[in-house]
Amino acid sequence: MKTLSIASPLRLGQTWIKLAKKKAFARGSEIGLVLAAVLIGLAAGTAVSGMSFLSRSLHSLIFGITIDDWLSSSTIENQLVVLVAPIIGGILLGLVLYILARRRKRAIVDPIEANALYGGRISLTDSIIVAGQNLISNGFGASVGLEAGYTQLSAGLASKLGTKLNLRREDMRILVGCGAAGAIAAAFNAPLTGAFYAFELIIGTYSMVALAPVVVAAIIATFAARAFSGNSFIIEVGEIGVITPADYVPAIVLGAICAGVGILIMQGVAFVEELARKSSLPPYVRPALGGIVVGLLAMVTPQVLSAGHGALHLNLDSEAPAKILIGILLLKSLASAVSIGSGFRGGLFFASLFMGSLIGKIFGTPADFITTGTLTPTVLAVVGMSSLAVAIIGGPLTMTFLALEITADFPITALVLAAVITSSLVVRTTFGYSFATWRFHLRGESIRSAHDVGWIRNLTVEKLMRADVKCAKLGVPLAEFREAFPLGSAKRVILLDDQDRYAGLISLPDIYAEEAETARPRTQLADFVSHQNDFLLPQMNAKQAAEIFDHARAEALPVISNLIDRRVVGQLSEAHTLRRYSEELDRRRREAVGEV
């Protein structure tokens, strides 16, 4: 026993030393990040395969199809099941929401928000909850994809690993990008798509430091997912001949059309959500009502169910007339808006690809009048799916590489690039948001991308201010004030009223300059007061403080507790604020390019 009591602490100490060395290696080495990315890629590929298997198992169990069939392209004879399944899914999801509302008060953070505001920190528990909700929604037929669950769970696993390794803020953000890259790469068998999804949407920028780990995670996740599931997402476009300059005209027009449709879909989701809020129905009741609408639409055509993988291939291979395709597009758009707006958990990634392909095929008829005829409906469908996905999801290069990797056809990539740039430009200039950032806007958040702005919010006035301030009562006689504050004792003094609330600022040099003047002098402190309504609050960030300094044209301002009490708790100068802001900005820049 005595030997054990001595050896156990020794072994424990050795374990901690090894763990510390691993953490130091990961923090101080790009190779360490790459090795972490390998683990994240394996986890992401496994997570995607597992969720996909569970979803298709639910489809098989509930709707009576084989596990190898896609729900949205299946013929389901029992129409009662088609109607009831989304309703039951809504009820189950409502129960989950009811339990969560009673036990968890904080909002769930997604990867974009985590990288923008929280330095890449995501709760793994919350991520598992999101993945579970996504599975319920998709598994029971709601018109949402699994990509949101894939990305959330993979990013949550990556953030957990980064937390265990005690990584720096910028490295944490990169690992979250690795998780998202692995998830999208595994979902589409498209490592380049996954990598650029991470750069454009999750990390918010491209850097050499992030390149190796993100690409490695995407490749490993693709291999892992194919090892588990074996299937891949491929579109055959056939021979399209030589692309001429004239062919770019319909592609650009199609990109602009998809931008308009994307904006309408995003506003449609917001409209349904607003309608649900105004109805005063509890959030846990709304999914069941949304399930009724989805079920009724699915009775018209099962192509509105789930994400739409099968329906996309079905329509690419069919010669359906334009009016049928328009009907499917309208039904799918409505089903997706109702599903998301009523509270079903999921995303519009694949739904936007499916709807975009429909727009492309519908556009094929008028396109014949403005093209040489070399652009087949399938080619236009690929251009349309990429363009609508850019309008809703964002990421022009992401969707361009997706088109390249799922068609393995390079000539149409240039057409896709022209269309997605047009779509992205139209959306940014007329609407300004992607689907994710639009929902942040509706919640009151100001972020428009995953660019790291969290450090700005953390650099608050409370952290920057000085607490030792010189104060005086407003009613003190001028002579007494001069005696209490001789020239050179301070630059400025904060005045308080009879109830110790902030009343204004006095510049001490002005007091003594007035004393030397022979002209009509001012005789009381109130004559010298300035900036009575200019002040800072502790929770303001450095950027907001700088804007107030500029507006007030003040070198320093007091910090008050709140707008009601107006108790002075400190003082902050413009020079110190700008210096600290510049130092942090430079440090973040150096972190992003790997200089620190």
Coordinates of C-alpha atoms in Angstrom, one line a residue:
M1 CA 0.0 0.0 0.0
K2 CA 2.9 2.3 0.8
T3 CA 4.4 1.6 -2.6
L4 CA 1.1 2.4 -4.3
S5 CA 0.7 5.7 -2.5
I6 CA 4.1 6.8 -3.7
A7 CA 3.9 5.4 -7.2
S8 CA 0.4 6.7 -8.0
P9 CA 1.3 10.4 -7.6
L10 CA 4.5 9.8 -9.7
R11 CA 2.4 8.2 -12.5
L12 CA -0.1 11.0 -12.3
G13 CA 2.7 13.6 -12.5
Q14 CA 4.1 11.9 -15.5
T15 CA 0.7 11.9 -17.2
W16 CA 0.3 15.6 -16.5
I17 CA 3.8 16.3 -17.9
K18 CA 3.0 14.4 -21.1
L19 CA -0.4 16.2 -21.4
A20 CA 1.3 19.6 -20.9
K21 CA 3.9 18.8 -23.6
K22 CA 1.1 17.8 -26.0
K23 CA -0.7 21.1 -25.3
A24 CA 2.5 23.1 -25.7
F25 CA 3.2 21.3 -29.0
A26 CA -0.3 22.0 -30.3
R27 CA -0.2 25.7 -29.3
G28 CA 3.3 26.4 -30.6
S29 CA 3.4 24.4 -33.8
E30 CA 1.5 24.4 -37.1
I31 CA 2.3 20.6 -37.3
G32 CA 0.4 20.3 -34.0
L33 CA -2.6 22.0 -35.5
V34 CA -2.4 19.7 -38.5
L35 CA -2.3 16.6 -36.2
A36 CA -5.4 18.0 -34.4
A37 CA -7.0 18.5 -37.8
V38 CA -6.5 14.8 -38.6
L39 CA -8.5 13.9 -35.5
I40 CA -11.2 16.4 -36.3
G41 CA -11.4 15.1 -39.8
L42 CA -11.9 11.6 -38.6
A43 CA -14.5 12.8 -36.1
A44 CA -16.4 14.8 -38.7
G45 CA -16.5 12.0 -41.2
T46 CA -17.8 9.6 -38.6
A47 CA -20.4 12.2 -37.4
V48 CA -21.6 12.8 -40.9
S49 CA -21.9 9.1 -41.7
G50 CA -23.6 8.4 -38.4
M51 CA -26.2 11.1 -38.8
S52 CA -26.8 10.2 -42.4
F53 CA -27.4 6.6 -41.5
L54 CA -29.7 7.5 -38.6
S55 CA -31.7 9.8 -40.9
R56 CA -32.2 7.3 -43.6
S57 CA -33.1 4.6 -41.1
L58 CA -35.8 6.9 -39.8
H59 CA -37.1 7.5 -43.3
S60 CA -37.1 3.7 -43.9
L61 CA -38.9 3.0 -40.6
I62 CA -41.5 5.8 -40.8
F63 CA -42.3 6.0 -44.5
G64 CA -41.8 2.3 -45.4
I65 CA -39.1 2.8 -48.0
T66 CA -35.8 0.9 -48.3
I67 CA -32.8 2.4 -46.5
D68 CA -31.1 2.9 -49.9
D69 CA -33.9 5.0 -51.3
W70 CA -34.1 8.8 -51.1
L71 CA -37.3 10.0 -49.4
S72 CA -37.9 12.9 -51.7
S73 CA -37.9 10.7 -54.8
S74 CA -39.8 7.7 -53.4
T75 CA -43.3 6.7 -54.2
I76 CA -45.2 6.4 -50.9
E77 CA -48.5 4.7 -51.2
N78 CA -49.8 5.4 -47.7
Q79 CA -50.8 9.1 -47.9
L80 CA -51.8 9.1 -44.3
V81 CA -48.2 8.4 -43.3
V82 CA -47.0 11.3 -45.5
L83 CA -49.5 13.6 -43.7
V84 CA -48.9 12.4 -40.2
A85 CA -45.2 11.9 -40.1
P86 CA -44.2 15.6 -40.1
I87 CA -46.8 16.3 -37.5
I88 CA -45.5 13.6 -35.2
G89 CA -42.0 15.0 -35.8
G90 CA -43.2 18.4 -34.8
I91 CA -44.8 17.1 -31.6
L92 CA -41.6 15.3 -30.7
L93 CA -39.5 18.3 -31.4
G94 CA -41.9 20.5 -29.4
L95 CA -41.4 18.2 -26.4
V96 CA -37.7 18.6 -26.7
L97 CA -38.1 22.4 -26.9
Y98 CA -40.3 22.4 -23.9
I99 CA -37.8 20.4 -21.8
L100 CA -34.9 22.6 -23.0
A101 CA -36.9 25.8 -22.2
R102 CA -37.3 24.7 -18.6
R103 CA -33.7 23.5 -18.1
R104 CA -31.5 25.6 -20.3
K105 CA -31.8 29.4 -20.5
R106 CA -28.8 30.3 -22.7
A107 CA -29.1 30.4 -26.5
I108 CA -27.3 27.8 -28.6
V109 CA -24.3 29.2 -30.4
D110 CA -23.6 28.1 -34.0
P111 CA -20.1 27.9 -35.6
I112 CA -20.3 31.3 -37.4
E113 CA -21.4 33.1 -34.2
A114 CA -18.9 31.2 -32.1
N115 CA -16.0 32.3 -34.4
A116 CA -17.3 35.9 -34.7
L117 CA -18.0 36.5 -31.0
Y118 CA -16.6 33.8 -28.7
G119 CA -13.2 32.9 -30.1
G120 CA -14.3 29.5 -31.4
R121 CA -15.8 28.2 -28.2
I122 CA -18.9 26.1 -28.7
S123 CA -20.6 23.9 -26.1
L124 CA -20.4 20.2 -27.2
T125 CA -23.6 19.5 -25.3
D126 CA -25.4 22.2 -27.2
S127 CA -24.0 20.8 -30.5
I128 CA -25.3 17.3 -29.7
I129 CA -28.7 18.8 -28.9
V130 CA -28.8 20.6 -32.3
A131 CA -27.8 17.4 -34.1
G132 CA -30.5 15.5 -32.3
Q133 CA -33.1 18.2 -33.2
N134 CA -31.9 18.2 -36.8
L135 CA -32.3 14.4 -36.9
I136 CA -35.8 14.6 -35.6
S137 CA -36.8 17.3 -38.1
N138 CA -35.2 15.7 -41.1
G139 CA -36.0 12.1 -40.1
F140 CA -39.8 12.8 -39.9
G141 CA -39.8 14.6 -43.3
A142 CA -39.5 18.3 -42.5
S143 CA -38.1 20.2 -45.4
V144 CA -34.7 20.8 -44.0
G145 CA -31.2 19.4 -44.6
L146 CA -28.8 17.8 -42.3
E147 CA -25.9 20.0 -43.1
A148 CA -26.6 22.3 -40.1
G149 CA -26.4 19.3 -37.8
Y150 CA -23.3 18.0 -39.5
T151 CA -21.5 21.3 -39.2
Q152 CA -22.7 22.0 -35.6
L153 CA -21.7 18.6 -34.3
S154 CA -18.3 18.5 -36.0
A155 CA -17.5 22.1 -35.0
G156 CA -18.5 21.3 -31.4
L157 CA -16.1 18.3 -31.4
A158 CA -13.4 20.5 -32.8
S159 CA -14.0 23.2 -30.2
K160 CA -13.9 20.6 -27.4
L161 CA -10.5 19.3 -28.6
G162 CA -9.2 22.9 -28.7
T163 CA -10.4 23.6 -25.2
K164 CA -8.7 20.4 -23.9
L165 CA -5.5 21.6 -25.6
N166 CA -6.0 25.1 -24.2
L167 CA -5.4 26.6 -27.6
R168 CA -5.1 30.3 -28.4
R169 CA -8.2 32.2 -29.7
E170 CA -7.0 32.2 -33.3
D171 CA -6.1 28.5 -33.2
M172 CA -9.6 27.7 -31.7
R173 CA -11.2 29.5 -34.6
I174 CA -9.1 27.5 -37.1
L175 CA -10.1 24.2 -35.4
V176 CA -13.8 25.1 -35.6
G177 CA -13.2 25.8 -39.3
C178 CA -11.6 22.4 -39.6
G179 CA -14.7 20.8 -38.1
A180 CA -17.0 22.6 -40.5
A181 CA -14.8 21.8 -43.5
G182 CA -14.8 18.2 -42.6
A183 CA -18.6 18.1 -42.2
I184 CA -19.3 19.7 -45.6
A185 CA -16.5 17.8 -47.4
A186 CA -17.8 14.5 -46.0
A187 CA -21.4 15.3 -46.9
F188 CA -20.7 16.0 -50.6
N189 CA -17.5 14.0 -51.2
A190 CA -15.9 17.4 -52.0
P191 CA -12.8 18.3 -49.9
L192 CA -12.2 21.6 -51.8
T193 CA -15.8 22.7 -51.2
G194 CA -15.5 21.9 -47.5
A195 CA -12.2 23.8 -47.2
F196 CA -13.5 26.9 -48.8
Y197 CA -16.7 26.6 -46.9
A198 CA -14.6 26.9 -43.8
F199 CA -12.5 29.9 -45.2
E200 CA -15.4 31.9 -46.5
L201 CA -18.2 31.2 -44.0
I202 CA -16.7 29.8 -40.7
I203 CA -13.3 31.4 -40.3
G204 CA -14.1 34.5 -42.4
T205 CA -10.8 34.8 -44.1
Y206 CA -8.0 32.9 -45.9
S207 CA -4.6 32.6 -44.3
M208 CA -1.6 30.4 -44.8
V209 CA -1.7 29.3 -41.1
A210 CA -5.2 27.9 -41.6
L211 CA -4.6 26.4 -45.0
A212 CA -2.9 23.1 -44.0
P213 CA -5.2 22.1 -41.1
V214 CA -8.4 23.0 -42.9
V215 CA -7.5 21.1 -46.1
V216 CA -6.2 18.1 -44.1
A217 CA -9.4 18.0 -42.1
A218 CA -11.5 18.1 -45.2
I219 CA -9.6 15.4 -47.0
I220 CA -9.5 13.0 -43.9
A221 CA -13.2 13.6 -43.3
T222 CA -14.0 12.7 -47.0
F223 CA -12.0 9.5 -46.8
A224 CA -13.6 8.6 -43.4
A225 CA -17.1 9.2 -44.7
R226 CA -16.6 7.2 -47.9
A227 CA -15.1 4.3 -45.8
F228 CA -18.2 4.2 -43.7
S229 CA -21.0 5.0 -46.2
G230 CA -19.4 4.4 -49.6
N231 CA -21.8 6.6 -51.6
S232 CA -21.0 9.9 -53.1
F233 CA -22.9 12.8 -54.6
I234 CA -22.2 13.1 -58.3
I235 CA -24.1 14.8 -61.2
E236 CA -23.5 13.7 -64.8
V237 CA -23.8 16.7 -67.2
G238 CA -22.7 14.9 -70.4
E239 CA -21.0 16.6 -73.3
I240 CA -21.5 20.3 -73.5
G241 CA -19.1 21.3 -76.3
V242 CA -17.1 24.5 -76.3
I243 CA -18.2 27.3 -74.0
T244 CA -18.4 30.6 -76.0
P245 CA -18.5 34.2 -74.7
A246 CA -22.2 34.3 -75.6
D247 CA -22.9 31.5 -73.1
Y248 CA -21.9 33.8 -70.2
V249 CA -24.9 36.0 -70.8
P250 CA -27.6 33.5 -69.8
A251 CA -25.4 32.4 -66.9
I252 CA -25.1 35.9 -65.5
V253 CA -28.9 36.5 -66.0
L254 CA -29.6 33.2 -64.2
G255 CA -27.3 34.3 -61.4
A256 CA -29.3 37.6 -61.0
I257 CA -32.6 35.7 -61.0
C258 CA -31.4 33.3 -58.3
A259 CA -30.3 36.2 -56.2
G260 CA -33.8 37.6 -56.3
V261 CA -35.4 34.2 -55.5
G262 CA -32.9 33.7 -52.6
I263 CA -33.9 37.0 -51.1
L264 CA -37.6 36.1 -51.3
I265 CA -36.9 32.8 -49.6
M266 CA -35.0 34.4 -46.8
Q267 CA -37.7 37.0 -46.3
G268 CA -40.3 34.2 -46.5
V269 CA -38.6 32.4 -43.6
A270 CA -38.5 35.6 -41.6
F271 CA -42.2 36.2 -42.4
V272 CA -43.3 32.8 -41.1
E273 CA -41.2 33.3 -37.9
E274 CA -42.7 36.7 -37.3
L275 CA -46.2 35.3 -38.0
A276 CA -45.5 32.6 -35.4
R277 CA -44.3 35.1 -32.8
K278 CA -47.3 37.3 -33.3
S279 CA -49.6 34.4 -32.9
S280 CA -48.6 34.1 -29.2
L281 CA -48.3 30.4 -29.6
P282 CA -45.6 28.8 -27.4
P283 CA -42.4 27.8 -29.3
Y284 CA -43.0 24.2 -28.5
V285 CA -46.4 24.1 -30.2
R286 CA -45.2 25.7 -33.5
P287 CA -43.4 22.7 -35.0
A288 CA -46.5 20.6 -34.9
L289 CA -48.5 23.2 -36.7
G290 CA -45.7 23.6 -39.3
G291 CA -45.7 19.8 -39.6
I292 CA -49.4 20.0 -40.7
V293 CA -48.5 22.4 -43.5
V294 CA -45.5 20.3 -44.6
G295 CA -47.6 17.1 -44.5
L296 CA -50.3 18.6 -46.7
L297 CA -47.7 19.8 -49.2
A298 CA -46.1 16.4 -49.2
M299 CA -49.4 14.8 -50.2
V300 CA -49.2 16.9 -53.4
T301 CA -45.6 15.7 -54.0
P302 CA -43.2 13.9 -51.7
Q303 CA -40.4 16.0 -53.3
V304 CA -40.9 18.6 -50.6
L305 CA -39.9 16.2 -47.9
S306 CA -36.5 16.2 -46.3
A307 CA -33.5 17.9 -48.0
G308 CA -34.3 16.9 -51.5
H309 CA -31.3 14.7 -52.6
G310 CA -33.5 12.2 -54.5
A311 CA -35.8 15.0 -55.9
L312 CA -32.8 16.8 -57.3
H313 CA -31.6 13.7 -59.3
L314 CA -35.1 12.9 -60.3
N315 CA -35.7 16.3 -61.9
L316 CA -32.3 16.5 -63.5
D317 CA -33.0 13.2 -65.3
S318 CA -36.7 14.0 -66.2
E319 CA -38.1 16.0 -69.1
A320 CA -40.9 17.5 -67.0
P321 CA -42.6 20.7 -68.5
A322 CA -41.8 24.1 -67.0
K323 CA -45.2 24.4 -65.3
I324 CA -44.6 21.2 -63.3
L325 CA -41.1 22.4 -62.3
I326 CA -42.5 25.8 -61.3
G327 CA -45.1 24.0 -59.1
I328 CA -42.5 21.9 -57.4
L329 CA -40.3 25.0 -56.8
L330 CA -43.2 26.9 -55.2
L331 CA -44.1 23.9 -53.0
K332 CA -40.5 23.3 -51.9
S333 CA -40.0 27.0 -51.2
L334 CA -43.1 27.1 -49.1
A335 CA -42.3 23.8 -47.3
S336 CA -38.8 25.0 -46.5
A337 CA -39.9 28.4 -45.2
V338 CA -42.6 26.9 -43.1
S339 CA -40.3 24.2 -41.7
I340 CA -37.6 26.7 -40.6
G341 CA -40.0 29.4 -39.6
S342 CA -42.1 27.1 -37.4
G343 CA -39.1 25.9 -35.4
F344 CA -37.9 22.7 -37.1
R345 CA -34.1 22.6 -36.7
G346 CA -32.0 22.4 -39.9
G347 CA -30.6 24.4 -42.7
L348 CA -31.2 25.3 -46.3
F349 CA -27.9 24.2 -47.8
F350 CA -29.1 21.3 -49.9
A351 CA -32.7 22.7 -50.2
S352 CA -31.1 25.7 -51.9
L353 CA -29.2 23.4 -54.3
F354 CA -32.4 21.6 -55.2
M355 CA -34.5 24.7 -55.7
G356 CA -31.6 26.3 -57.7
S357 CA -31.5 23.3 -60.0
L358 CA -35.2 23.7 -60.6
I359 CA -34.8 27.4 -61.4
G360 CA -32.0 26.5 -63.9
K361 CA -34.1 24.0 -65.7
I362 CA -37.1 26.4 -65.8
F363 CA -34.7 29.0 -67.2
G364 CA -33.7 26.6 -70.0
T365 CA -36.6 27.6 -72.3
P366 CA -36.0 31.4 -72.4
A367 CA -32.3 30.8 -72.4
D368 CA -32.5 29.3 -75.8
F369 CA -33.3 32.7 -77.2
I370 CA -30.1 34.3 -75.8
T371 CA -27.5 31.5 -76.2
T372 CA -26.0 29.4 -78.9
G373 CA -27.9 26.3 -77.7
T374 CA -24.8 24.6 -76.2
L375 CA -26.1 25.0 -72.7
T376 CA -28.3 22.0 -71.9
P377 CA -30.9 22.1 -69.1
T378 CA -28.6 20.0 -66.9
V379 CA -25.8 22.6 -67.3
L380 CA -28.2 25.4 -66.4
A381 CA -29.5 23.4 -63.5
V382 CA -25.9 23.2 -62.1
V383 CA -25.4 26.9 -62.7
G384 CA -28.8 27.6 -61.0
M385 CA -28.1 25.4 -57.9
S386 CA -24.8 27.1 -57.3
S387 CA -26.2 30.6 -57.8
L388 CA -29.2 30.1 -55.4
A389 CA -26.9 28.4 -52.8
V390 CA -24.6 31.5 -52.9
A391 CA -27.6 33.8 -52.5
I392 CA -28.9 32.0 -49.4
I393 CA -25.8 30.4 -47.9
G394 CA -23.0 32.6 -49.2
G395 CA -19.5 31.6 -50.3
P396 CA -19.0 32.1 -54.0
L397 CA -15.8 30.0 -54.2
T398 CA -17.4 27.3 -52.1
M399 CA -20.3 26.9 -54.5
T400 CA -18.0 27.1 -57.5
F401 CA -15.8 24.3 -56.2
L402 CA -19.0 22.3 -55.3
A403 CA -20.1 22.5 -58.9
L404 CA -16.7 21.4 -60.1
E405 CA -16.4 18.5 -57.7
I406 CA -19.9 17.1 -58.1
T407 CA -19.8 17.3 -61.9
A408 CA -16.1 16.6 -62.5
D409 CA -16.5 18.9 -65.5
F410 CA -14.2 21.8 -65.7
P411 CA -15.6 23.8 -68.7
I412 CA -18.8 24.7 -66.9
T413 CA -16.9 25.9 -63.8
A414 CA -16.2 29.3 -65.4
L415 CA -19.9 29.7 -66.2
V416 CA -20.7 28.8 -62.6
L417 CA -18.2 31.3 -61.3
A418 CA -19.7 34.1 -63.4
A419 CA -23.2 33.3 -62.2
V420 CA -22.3 33.0 -58.5
I421 CA -20.3 36.3 -58.5
T422 CA -23.4 37.9 -60.0
S423 CA -25.7 36.3 -57.5
S424 CA -23.4 37.3 -54.6
L425 CA -23.0 40.8 -55.8
V426 CA -26.8 41.4 -56.2
V427 CA -27.6 40.0 -52.8
R428 CA -24.8 42.0 -51.0
T429 CA -25.8 45.2 -52.7
T430 CA -29.6 44.9 -52.4
F431 CA -30.1 42.8 -49.3
G432 CA -26.7 42.6 -47.4
Y433 CA -27.1 39.3 -45.7
S434 CA -26.8 35.5 -46.1
F435 CA -29.4 33.2 -44.5
A436 CA -27.3 32.8 -41.3
T437 CA -26.4 36.5 -40.9
W438 CA -30.0 37.5 -41.7
R439 CA -31.2 35.4 -38.8
F440 CA -28.5 37.1 -36.6
H441 CA -29.9 40.4 -37.7
L442 CA -33.4 39.4 -36.8
R443 CA -32.1 38.5 -33.3
G444 CA -30.5 41.9 -32.9
E445 CA -26.9 40.8 -33.6
S446 CA -24.9 43.1 -35.9
I447 CA -22.4 40.5 -37.2
R448 CA -22.4 39.8 -41.0
S449 CA -19.7 37.2 -41.2
A450 CA -17.4 35.0 -39.1
H451 CA -14.7 37.7 -39.0
D452 CA -13.5 37.8 -35.4
V453 CA -15.2 40.8 -33.7
G454 CA -15.6 39.2 -30.3
W455 CA -12.3 40.6 -29.1
I456 CA -13.7 44.1 -29.8
R457 CA -16.7 43.4 -27.6
N458 CA -14.4 42.0 -24.9
L459 CA -12.3 45.2 -24.9
T460 CA -14.9 47.1 -22.8
V461 CA -14.8 50.5 -21.2
E462 CA -14.9 48.8 -17.8
K463 CA -11.5 47.1 -18.6
L464 CA -9.9 50.2 -20.0
M465 CA -11.0 52.9 -17.6
R466 CA -9.2 54.3 -14.6
A467 CA -11.1 54.1 -11.3
D468 CA -9.2 56.9 -9.5
V469 CA -11.0 60.0 -10.6
K470 CA -11.1 63.5 -9.1
C471 CA -14.5 64.7 -8.3
A472 CA -16.0 67.9 -6.8
K473 CA -19.5 69.2 -6.0
L474 CA -21.1 71.5 -8.5
G475 CA -22.1 74.0 -5.8
V476 CA -18.6 74.5 -4.4
P477 CA -17.4 78.1 -4.5
L478 CA -14.8 78.9 -7.1
A479 CA -12.1 80.0 -4.7
E480 CA -12.6 76.8 -2.6
F481 CA -12.4 74.7 -5.8
R482 CA -9.1 76.4 -6.7
E483 CA -7.7 75.7 -3.3
A484 CA -8.7 72.0 -3.5
F485 CA -7.3 71.6 -7.0
P486 CA -4.2 73.6 -7.6
L487 CA -2.9 74.1 -11.1
G488 CA -1.1 70.9 -12.2
S489 CA -2.9 68.6 -9.9
A490 CA -5.1 67.2 -12.7
K491 CA -6.1 68.0 -16.2
R492 CA -9.9 67.8 -15.6
V493 CA -12.3 67.3 -12.7
I494 CA -15.7 65.6 -12.7
L495 CA -18.5 67.5 -11.2
L496 CA -21.3 65.9 -9.2
D497 CA -24.7 67.3 -8.2
D498 CA -26.2 67.2 -4.7
Q499 CA -27.3 63.6 -5.2
D500 CA -23.8 62.5 -6.4
R501 CA -24.9 62.1 -9.9
Y502 CA -22.7 63.1 -12.9
A503 CA -23.2 66.8 -13.7
G504 CA -20.4 67.6 -16.2
L505 CA -16.6 68.1 -16.7
I506 CA -14.3 71.0 -15.9
S507 CA -11.0 71.6 -17.5
L508 CA -8.6 72.7 -14.7
P509 CA -6.4 74.9 -17.0
D510 CA -9.5 76.8 -18.1
I511 CA -10.2 77.7 -14.4
Y512 CA -6.8 79.2 -13.9
A513 CA -6.7 80.9 -17.3
E514 CA -10.0 82.6 -16.4
E515 CA -8.4 83.9 -13.2
A516 CA -5.6 85.7 -15.2
E517 CA -8.1 87.4 -17.5
T518 CA -8.9 91.1 -16.9
A519 CA -12.2 90.9 -18.8
R520 CA -15.5 90.0 -17.3
P521 CA -14.7 86.8 -15.3
R522 CA -16.9 83.9 -14.6
T523 CA -17.7 83.6 -10.9
Q524 CA -19.0 80.0 -10.4
L525 CA -18.2 76.5 -11.4
A526 CA -21.3 76.1 -13.4
D527 CA -19.9 78.7 -15.9
F528 CA -17.1 76.3 -16.7
V529 CA -19.0 73.0 -17.0
S530 CA -18.9 71.1 -20.4
H531 CA -20.0 67.7 -21.6
Q532 CA -23.0 67.5 -19.2
N533 CA -24.6 64.8 -21.4
D534 CA -21.4 63.1 -22.7
F535 CA -20.3 60.0 -20.9
L536 CA -19.5 56.3 -21.3
L537 CA -21.0 53.2 -19.9
P538 CA -19.0 50.2 -18.5
Q539 CA -20.4 47.7 -21.0
M540 CA -19.5 49.7 -24.1
N541 CA -16.7 48.4 -26.2
A542 CA -13.6 50.3 -27.4
K543 CA -15.1 50.9 -30.8
Q544 CA -18.3 52.5 -29.4
A545 CA -16.2 54.6 -27.0
A546 CA -14.1 55.9 -29.8
E547 CA -17.2 56.9 -31.7
I548 CA -18.5 58.8 -28.7
F549 CA -15.2 60.6 -28.2
D550 CA -15.3 61.7 -31.8
H551 CA -18.9 62.9 -31.6
A552 CA -18.3 64.8 -28.3
R553 CA -14.9 66.1 -29.4
A554 CA -13.6 65.3 -25.9
E555 CA -10.1 64.1 -24.9
A556 CA -11.6 62.2 -21.9
L557 CA -15.0 61.3 -20.5
P558 CA -16.4 60.0 -17.3
V559 CA -17.8 56.4 -17.0
I560 CA -21.1 56.3 -15.2
S561 CA -22.8 53.2 -13.7
N562 CA -26.1 53.5 -15.7
L563 CA -28.4 56.1 -17.3
I564 CA -30.6 56.3 -14.2
D565 CA -28.2 56.5 -11.2
R566 CA -25.4 58.3 -13.2
R567 CA -22.9 57.4 -10.5
V568 CA -19.3 58.0 -11.7
V569 CA -17.3 54.8 -11.6
G570 CA -14.2 55.8 -13.6
Q571 CA -12.7 57.9 -16.4
L572 CA -11.3 57.0 -19.8
S573 CA -9.2 59.0 -22.2
E574 CA -9.5 58.9 -26.0
A575 CA -5.7 58.4 -26.4
H576 CA -5.6 55.3 -24.2
T577 CA -8.7 53.9 -25.9
L578 CA -7.2 54.3 -29.4
R579 CA -3.9 53.0 -28.3
R580 CA -5.3 49.8 -26.7
Y581 CA -7.6 49.3 -29.7
S582 CA -4.7 49.6 -32.1
E583 CA -2.6 47.2 -30.1
E584 CA -5.3 44.5 -30.0
L585 CA -6.0 45.0 -33.7
D586 CA -2.4 44.5 -34.5
R587 CA -2.1 41.5 -32.3
R588 CA -5.1 39.9 -34.0
R589 CA -3.6 40.6 -37.4
R590 CA -0.3 39.0 -36.4
E591 CA -2.2 36.0 -34.9
A592 CA -4.1 35.5 -38.2
V593 CA -0.9 35.4 -40.3
G594 CA 1.0 33.3 -37.8
E595 CA 3.5 35.9 -36.6
V596 CA 2.8 35.1 -32.9

